[in-house]
PDB file of C-alpha atoms in Angstrom:
ATOM      1  CA  UNK A  18     125.866  33.885 118.980  1.00  0.00           C
ATOM      2  CA  UNK A  19     127.887  33.653 115.771  1.00  0.00           C
ATOM      3  CA  UNK A  20     129.156  30.228 114.752  1.00  0.00           C
ATOM      4  CA  UNK A  21     132.620  29.944 113.144  1.00  0.00           C
ATOM      5  CA  UNK A  22     131.151  28.874 109.802  1.00  0.00           C
ATOM      6  CA  UNK A  23     128.625  31.750 109.683  1.00  0.00           C
ATOM      7  CA  UNK A  24     129.037  34.948 107.689  1.00  0.00           C
ATOM      8  CA  UNK A  25     129.609  37.909 110.006  1.00  0.00           C
ATOM      9  CA  UNK A  26     127.817  40.270 107.624  1.00  0.00           C
ATOM     10  CA  UNK A  27     124.783  37.990 107.299  1.00  0.00           C
ATOM     11  CA  UNK A  28     124.639  37.556 111.088  1.00  0.00           C
ATOM     12  CA  UNK A  29     124.739  41.321 111.676  1.00  0.00           C
ATOM     13  CA  UNK A  30     122.047  41.935 109.036  1.00  0.00           C
ATOM     14  CA  UNK A  31     119.846  39.289 110.658  1.00  0.00           C
ATOM     15  CA  UNK A  32     120.460  40.598 114.192  1.00  0.00           C
ATOM     16  CA  UNK A  33     120.129  44.382 113.781  1.00  0.00           C
ATOM     17  CA  UNK A  34     116.395  44.356 112.940  1.00  0.00           C
ATOM     18  CA  UNK A  35     115.710  42.344 116.095  1.00  0.00           C
ATOM     19  CA  UNK A  36     117.324  44.930 118.358  1.00  0.00           C
ATOM     20  CA  UNK A  37     114.981  46.726 120.720  1.00  0.00           C
ATOM     21  CA  UNK A  38     113.283  50.086 120.261  1.00  0.00           C
ATOM     22  CA  UNK A  39     113.021  49.792 116.475  1.00  0.00           C
ATOM     23  CA  UNK A  40     116.696  50.429 115.907  1.00  0.00           C
ATOM     24  CA  UNK A  41     117.554  52.399 112.813  1.00  0.00           C
ATOM     25  CA  UNK A  42     120.457  54.596 111.683  1.00  0.00           C
ATOM     26  CA  UNK A  43     122.159  56.660 112.822  1.00  0.00           C
ATOM     27  CA  UNK A  44     123.546  54.296 115.393  1.00  0.00           C
ATOM     28  CA  UNK A  45     126.769  52.677 116.442  1.00  0.00           C
ATOM     29  CA  UNK A  46     127.531  48.983 116.338  1.00  0.00           C
ATOM     30  CA  UNK A  47     130.295  47.475 118.405  1.00  0.00           C
ATOM     31  CA  UNK A  48     131.295  44.036 117.155  1.00  0.00           C
ATOM     32  CA  UNK A  49     133.744  41.697 118.841  1.00  0.00           C
ATOM     33  CA  UNK A  50     134.727  38.387 117.266  1.00  0.00           C
ATOM     34  CA  UNK A  51     136.815  35.634 118.791  1.00  0.00           C
ATOM     35  CA  UNK A  52     137.661  34.153 122.151  1.00  0.00           C
ATOM     36  CA  UNK A  53     135.023  33.488 124.761  1.00  0.00           C
ATOM     37  CA  UNK A  54     131.636  35.201 124.780  1.00  0.00           C
ATOM     38  CA  UNK A  55     132.921  37.459 127.562  1.00  0.00           C
ATOM     39  CA  UNK A  56     136.014  38.413 125.533  1.00  0.00           C
ATOM     40  CA  UNK A  57     133.914  39.103 122.427  1.00  0.00           C
ATOM     41  CA  UNK A  58     131.616  41.386 124.447  1.00  0.00           C
ATOM     42  CA  UNK A  59     134.627  43.229 125.881  1.00  0.00           C
ATOM     43  CA  UNK A  60     136.075  43.720 122.381  1.00  0.00           C
ATOM     44  CA  UNK A  61     132.689  44.992 121.166  1.00  0.00           C
ATOM     45  CA  UNK A  62     132.532  47.546 123.983  1.00  0.00           C
ATOM     46  CA  UNK A  63     136.115  48.637 123.336  1.00  0.00           C
ATOM     47  CA  UNK A  64     135.384  49.098 119.631  1.00  0.00           C
ATOM     48  CA  UNK A  65     132.773  51.715 120.545  1.00  0.00           C
ATOM     49  CA  UNK A  66     135.551  53.885 122.002  1.00  0.00           C
ATOM     50  CA  UNK A  67     137.447  54.123 118.702  1.00  0.00           C
ATOM     51  CA  UNK A  68     137.264  57.199 116.474  1.00  0.00           C
ATOM     52  CA  UNK A  69     134.265  57.397 114.158  1.00  0.00           C
ATOM     53  CA  UNK A  70     135.986  57.792 110.820  1.00  0.00           C
ATOM     54  CA  UNK A  71     133.493  56.321 108.368  1.00  0.00           C
ATOM     55  CA  UNK A  72     133.312  59.372 106.120  1.00  0.00           C
ATOM     56  CA  UNK A  73     137.092  59.523 105.856  1.00  0.00           C
ATOM     57  CA  UNK A  74     137.236  55.776 105.234  1.00  0.00           C
ATOM     58  CA  UNK A  75     134.575  55.978 102.523  1.00  0.00           C
ATOM     59  CA  UNK A  76     136.324  58.936 100.883  1.00  0.00           C
ATOM     60  CA  UNK A  77     139.768  57.303 100.691  1.00  0.00           C
ATOM     61  CA  UNK A  78     138.636  53.701 100.225  1.00  0.00           C
ATOM     62  CA  UNK A  79     139.597  50.574 102.145  1.00  0.00           C
ATOM     63  CA  UNK A  80     143.253  49.697 102.632  1.00  0.00           C
ATOM     64  CA  UNK A  81     142.807  46.276 104.248  1.00  0.00           C
ATOM     65  CA  UNK A  82     140.243  43.511 104.836  1.00  0.00           C
ATOM     66  CA  UNK A  83     138.976  45.030 108.109  1.00  0.00           C
ATOM     67  CA  UNK A  84     138.231  48.329 106.406  1.00  0.00           C
ATOM     68  CA  UNK A  85     136.484  46.480 103.558  1.00  0.00           C
ATOM     69  CA  UNK A  86     134.318  44.730 106.159  1.00  0.00           C
ATOM     70  CA  UNK A  87     133.517  48.015 107.921  1.00  0.00           C
ATOM     71  CA  UNK A  88     132.389  49.603 104.654  1.00  0.00           C
ATOM     72  CA  UNK A  89     130.303  46.563 103.687  1.00  0.00           C
ATOM     73  CA  UNK A  90     128.577  46.538 107.082  1.00  0.00           C
ATOM     74  CA  UNK A  91     128.054  50.310 107.002  1.00  0.00           C
ATOM     75  CA  UNK A  92     126.381  50.214 103.593  1.00  0.00           C
ATOM     76  CA  UNK A  93     124.253  47.128 104.233  1.00  0.00           C
ATOM     77  CA  UNK A  94     123.088  48.116 107.728  1.00  0.00           C
ATOM     78  CA  UNK A  95     122.119  51.579 106.519  1.00  0.00           C
ATOM     79  CA  UNK A  96     120.196  49.980 103.644  1.00  0.00           C
ATOM     80  CA  UNK A  97     117.988  48.354 106.314  1.00  0.00           C
ATOM     81  CA  UNK A  98     116.616  51.778 107.303  1.00  0.00           C
ATOM     82  CA  UNK A  99     112.822  51.779 107.048  1.00  0.00           C
ATOM     83  CA  UNK A 100     112.689  55.082 105.179  1.00  0.00           C
ATOM     84  CA  UNK A 101     115.002  57.357 103.252  1.00  0.00           C
ATOM     85  CA  UNK A 102     114.827  60.095 105.872  1.00  0.00           C
ATOM     86  CA  UNK A 103     116.522  57.915 108.502  1.00  0.00           C
ATOM     87  CA  UNK A 104     119.520  57.079 106.312  1.00  0.00           C
ATOM     88  CA  UNK A 105     122.771  58.917 106.702  1.00  0.00           C
ATOM     89  CA  UNK A 106     123.849  60.950 103.701  1.00  0.00           C
ATOM     90  CA  UNK A 107     126.591  59.491 101.562  1.00  0.00           C
ATOM     91  CA  UNK A 108     129.821  61.482 101.528  1.00  0.00           C
ATOM     92  CA  UNK A 109     131.007  62.978  98.261  1.00  0.00           C
ATOM     93  CA  UNK A 110     133.477  60.652  96.586  1.00  0.00           C
TER      94      UNK A 110
END
């Protein structure tokens, strides 16, 4: 559970390695923040239904704080990969 004073990025980076089955990229993370625990879980599930547009987002750059957060999480979570062969390639910029 994330506390209001905690960093979302730090919490995700601490939590991902503890996920079962030796999680490593490529993978999808659904993150919901706010409301009750039930509401946050619902938002996380709903976020998994959105278009996967990371390469487009990386190519054009962030246009708001949410997109900046998505890019930061993308880069830092993929840096957790145990070996280079499990990392996703970076798009041409």
